[in-house]
């Protein structure tokens, strides 16, 4: 997408195509100088959904999510509490809730003509990212990138048992992101004590320290089935 500037020097306003493609379009005038009718005639609307959002999550009816998940949808990082942890059994709508939060934040940024800089990673994808960093001998770079992302989402934490490498890498990511107050959302099917069991017995100390960080720096939202 080219970076079109208005005659006043500001960036052109950001919109989305109204044809279901979610494709982003930069208008040739800034939000102050644009002609709303012409924008509408061009088939453009405010962008409310990130183009990278999987289609199956786009039709979420938030009133059908577990009440506790619904209460968490207004989440935003606040001071030291820069994270959100959604825990509970499968089917209560954790992933759908996360996407609803992403969409809310995305829409807020889009009205400021910015694209929310976020990365949504399943634990499987996180593992692949870390492993491929090892193969290319760019492990430190891969971890640093995950630490410096403005907004990181880790879906289904603990789904796979954590190898020693994953345990220490995850601790580094969560610890450093918390210290730097970077927004992070984690979902998991486990609670504090069952999550600890996902760590290798040799990594119990790392597991305890990691769960401590979550308790200190994350808003915890739990929901039973
Ligand atoms: Zn302008």
Tab-separated table of C-alpha atoms and ligand atoms in Angstrom:
chain	number	residue	atom	x	y	z
A	1	UNK	CA	0.000	0.000	0.000
A	2	UNK	CA	1.562	3.291	-1.047
A	3	UNK	CA	1.807	6.052	1.478
A	4	UNK	CA	-0.339	8.779	-0.019
A	5	UNK	CA	-0.107	12.190	1.569
A	6	UNK	CA	-2.777	14.878	1.644
A	7	UNK	CA	-2.007	18.389	0.306
A	8	UNK	CA	-1.639	19.439	3.963
A	9	UNK	CA	1.242	16.997	4.341
A	10	UNK	CA	-0.584	14.517	6.575
A	11	UNK	CA	-0.993	10.869	5.625
A	12	UNK	CA	-4.052	9.928	3.662
A	13	UNK	CA	-6.925	8.461	5.680
A	14	UNK	CA	-7.053	4.678	6.001
A	15	UNK	CA	-10.165	2.793	4.870
A	16	UNK	CA	-11.216	-0.708	3.904
A	17	UNK	CA	-12.932	-1.910	0.745
A	18	UNK	CA	-16.577	-2.672	1.370
A	19	UNK	CA	-16.522	-5.778	-0.863
A	20	UNK	CA	-15.749	-8.368	1.799
A	21	UNK	CA	-12.049	-8.441	0.917
A	22	UNK	CA	-11.133	-6.261	3.938
A	23	UNK	CA	-8.449	-4.799	1.693
A	24	UNK	CA	-6.970	-1.582	3.059
A	25	UNK	CA	-6.924	1.548	0.962
A	26	UNK	CA	-5.137	4.827	1.606
A	27	UNK	CA	-7.298	7.796	0.548
A	28	UNK	CA	-5.635	10.776	-1.129
A	29	UNK	CA	-6.819	13.198	1.543
A	30	UNK	CA	-6.342	13.139	5.292
A	31	UNK	CA	-9.325	12.578	7.586
A	32	UNK	CA	-9.852	16.300	8.028
A	33	UNK	CA	-9.818	17.218	4.349
A	34	UNK	CA	-11.587	14.260	2.784
A	35	UNK	CA	-15.026	14.349	1.231
A	36	UNK	CA	-17.071	11.672	3.026
A	37	UNK	CA	-19.475	11.242	0.128
A	38	UNK	CA	-16.674	10.557	-2.329
A	39	UNK	CA	-15.164	8.019	0.068
A	40	UNK	CA	-18.519	6.242	0.313
A	41	UNK	CA	-19.003	6.375	-3.470
A	42	UNK	CA	-15.605	4.738	-3.874
A	43	UNK	CA	-16.945	1.789	-1.862
A	44	UNK	CA	-14.811	2.481	1.173
A	45	UNK	CA	-15.728	2.150	4.861
A	46	UNK	CA	-13.915	2.352	8.197
A	47	UNK	CA	-11.678	-0.651	8.691
A	48	UNK	CA	-12.950	-2.738	11.589
A	49	UNK	CA	-11.369	-6.126	10.884
A	50	UNK	CA	-7.664	-6.837	10.323
A	51	UNK	CA	-7.204	-8.446	6.882
A	52	UNK	CA	-5.152	-11.244	8.495
A	53	UNK	CA	-8.077	-12.378	10.679
A	54	UNK	CA	-9.182	-15.929	9.778
A	55	UNK	CA	-12.601	-16.010	8.201
A	56	UNK	CA	-14.101	-18.439	10.731
A	57	UNK	CA	-13.722	-15.868	13.513
A	58	UNK	CA	-15.313	-12.989	11.624
A	59	UNK	CA	-18.913	-13.857	12.397
A	60	UNK	CA	-18.461	-14.106	16.175
A	61	UNK	CA	-21.547	-13.264	18.231
A	62	UNK	CA	-19.885	-12.008	21.425
A	63	UNK	CA	-23.087	-12.442	23.434
A	64	UNK	CA	-22.617	-16.195	23.036
A	65	UNK	CA	-19.176	-16.208	24.630
A	66	UNK	CA	-18.821	-17.190	28.291
A	67	UNK	CA	-19.886	-14.216	30.511
A	68	UNK	CA	-16.381	-13.947	32.016
A	69	UNK	CA	-14.846	-13.778	28.547
A	70	UNK	CA	-17.377	-11.084	27.613
A	71	UNK	CA	-16.294	-9.048	30.636
A	72	UNK	CA	-12.684	-9.214	29.441
A	73	UNK	CA	-13.435	-7.776	25.994
A	74	UNK	CA	-12.783	-4.216	27.204
A	75	UNK	CA	-9.218	-5.142	28.135
A	76	UNK	CA	-6.355	-2.821	27.417
A	77	UNK	CA	-2.863	-2.675	28.914
A	78	UNK	CA	-2.828	-0.559	32.069
A	79	UNK	CA	0.453	0.362	33.736
A	80	UNK	CA	2.289	-2.708	34.976
A	81	UNK	CA	-0.618	-4.963	34.041
A	82	UNK	CA	0.225	-5.175	30.372
A	83	UNK	CA	-1.076	-8.689	29.763
A	84	UNK	CA	-4.324	-10.617	29.662
A	85	UNK	CA	-4.548	-14.325	30.424
A	86	UNK	CA	-7.719	-16.146	29.422
A	87	UNK	CA	-7.954	-19.589	30.949
A	88	UNK	CA	-10.618	-22.234	30.869
A	89	UNK	CA	-11.796	-25.309	29.029
A	90	UNK	CA	-12.259	-25.565	25.274
A	91	UNK	CA	-15.467	-24.070	23.910
A	92	UNK	CA	-15.906	-21.026	26.142
A	93	UNK	CA	-14.747	-18.722	23.351
A	94	UNK	CA	-11.219	-17.761	24.364
A	95	UNK	CA	-9.883	-17.455	20.813
A	96	UNK	CA	-13.031	-15.707	19.609
A	97	UNK	CA	-12.766	-13.334	22.574
A	98	UNK	CA	-9.155	-12.571	21.676
A	99	UNK	CA	-10.104	-11.749	18.090
A	100	UNK	CA	-12.911	-9.494	19.350
A	101	UNK	CA	-10.342	-7.577	21.421
A	102	UNK	CA	-7.952	-7.371	18.456
A	103	UNK	CA	-10.775	-6.026	16.273
A	104	UNK	CA	-11.689	-3.378	18.838
A	105	UNK	CA	-8.083	-2.182	19.098
A	106	UNK	CA	-7.651	-2.453	15.316
A	107	UNK	CA	-10.718	-0.259	14.697
A	108	UNK	CA	-9.476	2.335	17.204
A	109	UNK	CA	-6.117	2.552	15.414
A	110	UNK	CA	-7.739	2.591	11.966
A	111	UNK	CA	-9.700	5.712	12.955
A	112	UNK	CA	-6.291	7.280	13.600
A	113	UNK	CA	-5.227	5.995	10.138
A	114	UNK	CA	-2.814	3.499	11.663
A	115	UNK	CA	-2.609	-0.269	11.391
A	116	UNK	CA	-2.460	-2.069	14.738
A	117	UNK	CA	0.887	-3.862	14.836
A	118	UNK	CA	0.102	-7.285	16.281
A	119	UNK	CA	1.072	-10.898	15.806
A	120	UNK	CA	-1.228	-13.813	16.578
A	121	UNK	CA	0.709	-17.030	17.152
A	122	UNK	CA	-0.541	-20.461	18.065
A	123	UNK	CA	1.886	-22.356	20.291
A	124	UNK	CA	2.688	-24.604	17.339
A	125	UNK	CA	3.604	-21.555	15.249
A	126	UNK	CA	5.661	-20.126	18.086
A	127	UNK	CA	7.584	-23.370	18.329
A	128	UNK	CA	8.232	-23.376	14.567
A	129	UNK	CA	9.423	-19.762	14.734
A	130	UNK	CA	11.847	-20.551	17.545
A	131	UNK	CA	13.028	-23.817	15.946
A	132	UNK	CA	13.657	-22.235	12.541
A	133	UNK	CA	15.617	-19.489	14.311
A	134	UNK	CA	17.836	-22.243	15.678
A	135	UNK	CA	18.387	-23.814	12.284
A	136	UNK	CA	19.354	-20.499	10.724
A	137	UNK	CA	21.505	-19.678	13.756
A	138	UNK	CA	19.326	-16.646	14.282
A	139	UNK	CA	17.779	-17.862	17.499
A	140	UNK	CA	18.596	-14.683	19.434
A	141	UNK	CA	17.065	-12.566	16.659
A	142	UNK	CA	13.865	-14.630	16.621
A	143	UNK	CA	13.459	-14.252	20.392
A	144	UNK	CA	14.300	-10.529	20.267
A	145	UNK	CA	11.644	-10.004	17.607
A	146	UNK	CA	9.036	-11.740	19.751
A	147	UNK	CA	10.084	-9.608	22.720
A	148	UNK	CA	9.919	-6.330	20.806
A	149	UNK	CA	6.562	-6.826	19.042
A	150	UNK	CA	4.183	-4.095	20.241
A	151	UNK	CA	1.316	-6.586	20.666
A	152	UNK	CA	1.744	-10.358	20.834
A	153	UNK	CA	-0.954	-13.015	21.176
A	154	UNK	CA	-0.080	-16.583	22.167
A	155	UNK	CA	-2.997	-18.920	21.639
A	156	UNK	CA	-3.365	-22.256	23.415
A	157	UNK	CA	-0.433	-22.017	25.796
A	158	UNK	CA	0.431	-25.456	27.188
A	159	UNK	CA	-1.346	-27.370	24.442
A	160	UNK	CA	1.899	-29.159	23.756
A	161	UNK	CA	4.272	-30.167	26.509
A	162	UNK	CA	7.061	-27.650	26.761
A	163	UNK	CA	10.542	-28.736	25.850
A	164	UNK	CA	13.354	-27.274	27.956
A	165	UNK	CA	14.252	-24.884	25.170
A	166	UNK	CA	10.667	-23.703	24.785
A	167	UNK	CA	10.309	-23.265	28.537
A	168	UNK	CA	13.326	-20.992	28.838
A	169	UNK	CA	12.487	-19.083	25.646
A	170	UNK	CA	8.907	-18.541	26.746
A	171	UNK	CA	10.069	-17.328	30.114
A	172	UNK	CA	12.446	-14.839	28.441
A	173	UNK	CA	9.670	-13.592	26.148
A	174	UNK	CA	7.077	-13.188	28.896
A	175	UNK	CA	9.531	-11.767	31.426
A	176	UNK	CA	11.005	-9.151	29.100
A	177	UNK	CA	7.685	-8.158	27.579
A	178	UNK	CA	6.246	-7.635	31.078
A	179	UNK	CA	9.203	-5.494	32.155
A	180	UNK	CA	8.852	-3.381	29.004
A	181	UNK	CA	5.025	-3.229	29.529
A	182	UNK	CA	4.290	-4.559	26.054
A	183	UNK	CA	0.759	-5.775	25.420
A	184	UNK	CA	0.412	-9.562	25.444
A	185	UNK	CA	-2.613	-11.860	25.440
A	186	UNK	CA	-2.296	-15.536	26.291
A	187	UNK	CA	-4.997	-18.180	26.210
A	188	UNK	CA	-4.705	-21.562	27.844
A	189	UNK	CA	-6.852	-24.526	28.790
A	190	UNK	CA	-4.924	-24.842	32.028
A	191	UNK	CA	-4.918	-23.035	35.361
A	192	UNK	CA	-1.877	-22.266	37.535
A	193	UNK	CA	-1.254	-25.748	38.921
A	194	UNK	CA	-2.171	-27.733	35.806
A	195	UNK	CA	-0.103	-25.369	33.667
A	196	UNK	CA	2.911	-26.196	35.801
A	197	UNK	CA	2.477	-29.853	34.846
A	198	UNK	CA	3.042	-28.935	31.205
A	199	UNK	CA	6.671	-28.222	32.028
A	200	UNK	CA	9.344	-30.891	32.078
A	201	UNK	CA	10.064	-31.936	35.710
A	202	UNK	CA	13.565	-30.507	35.253
A	203	UNK	CA	12.035	-27.120	34.392
A	204	UNK	CA	9.733	-26.761	37.394
A	205	UNK	CA	11.642	-23.714	38.591
A	206	UNK	CA	11.195	-21.975	35.232
A	207	UNK	CA	7.523	-22.948	35.284
A	208	UNK	CA	6.990	-21.513	38.762
A	209	UNK	CA	8.779	-18.280	37.808
A	210	UNK	CA	6.771	-17.970	34.597
A	211	UNK	CA	3.439	-18.461	36.370
A	212	UNK	CA	4.559	-15.880	38.957
A	213	UNK	CA	5.081	-13.358	36.131
A	214	UNK	CA	1.621	-14.105	34.749
A	215	UNK	CA	0.071	-13.535	38.180
A	216	UNK	CA	1.988	-10.287	38.679
A	217	UNK	CA	1.624	-8.692	35.248
A	218	UNK	CA	-1.506	-10.155	33.676
A	219	UNK	CA	-5.187	-9.637	34.221
A	220	UNK	CA	-6.378	-13.206	34.814
A	221	UNK	CA	-9.778	-14.177	33.509
A	222	UNK	CA	-10.967	-17.681	34.199
A	223	UNK	CA	-14.062	-19.473	33.048
A	224	UNK	CA	-15.288	-22.972	33.640
A	225	UNK	CA	-17.235	-24.956	31.080
B	1	LIG	ZN1	-5.176	17.138	4.853
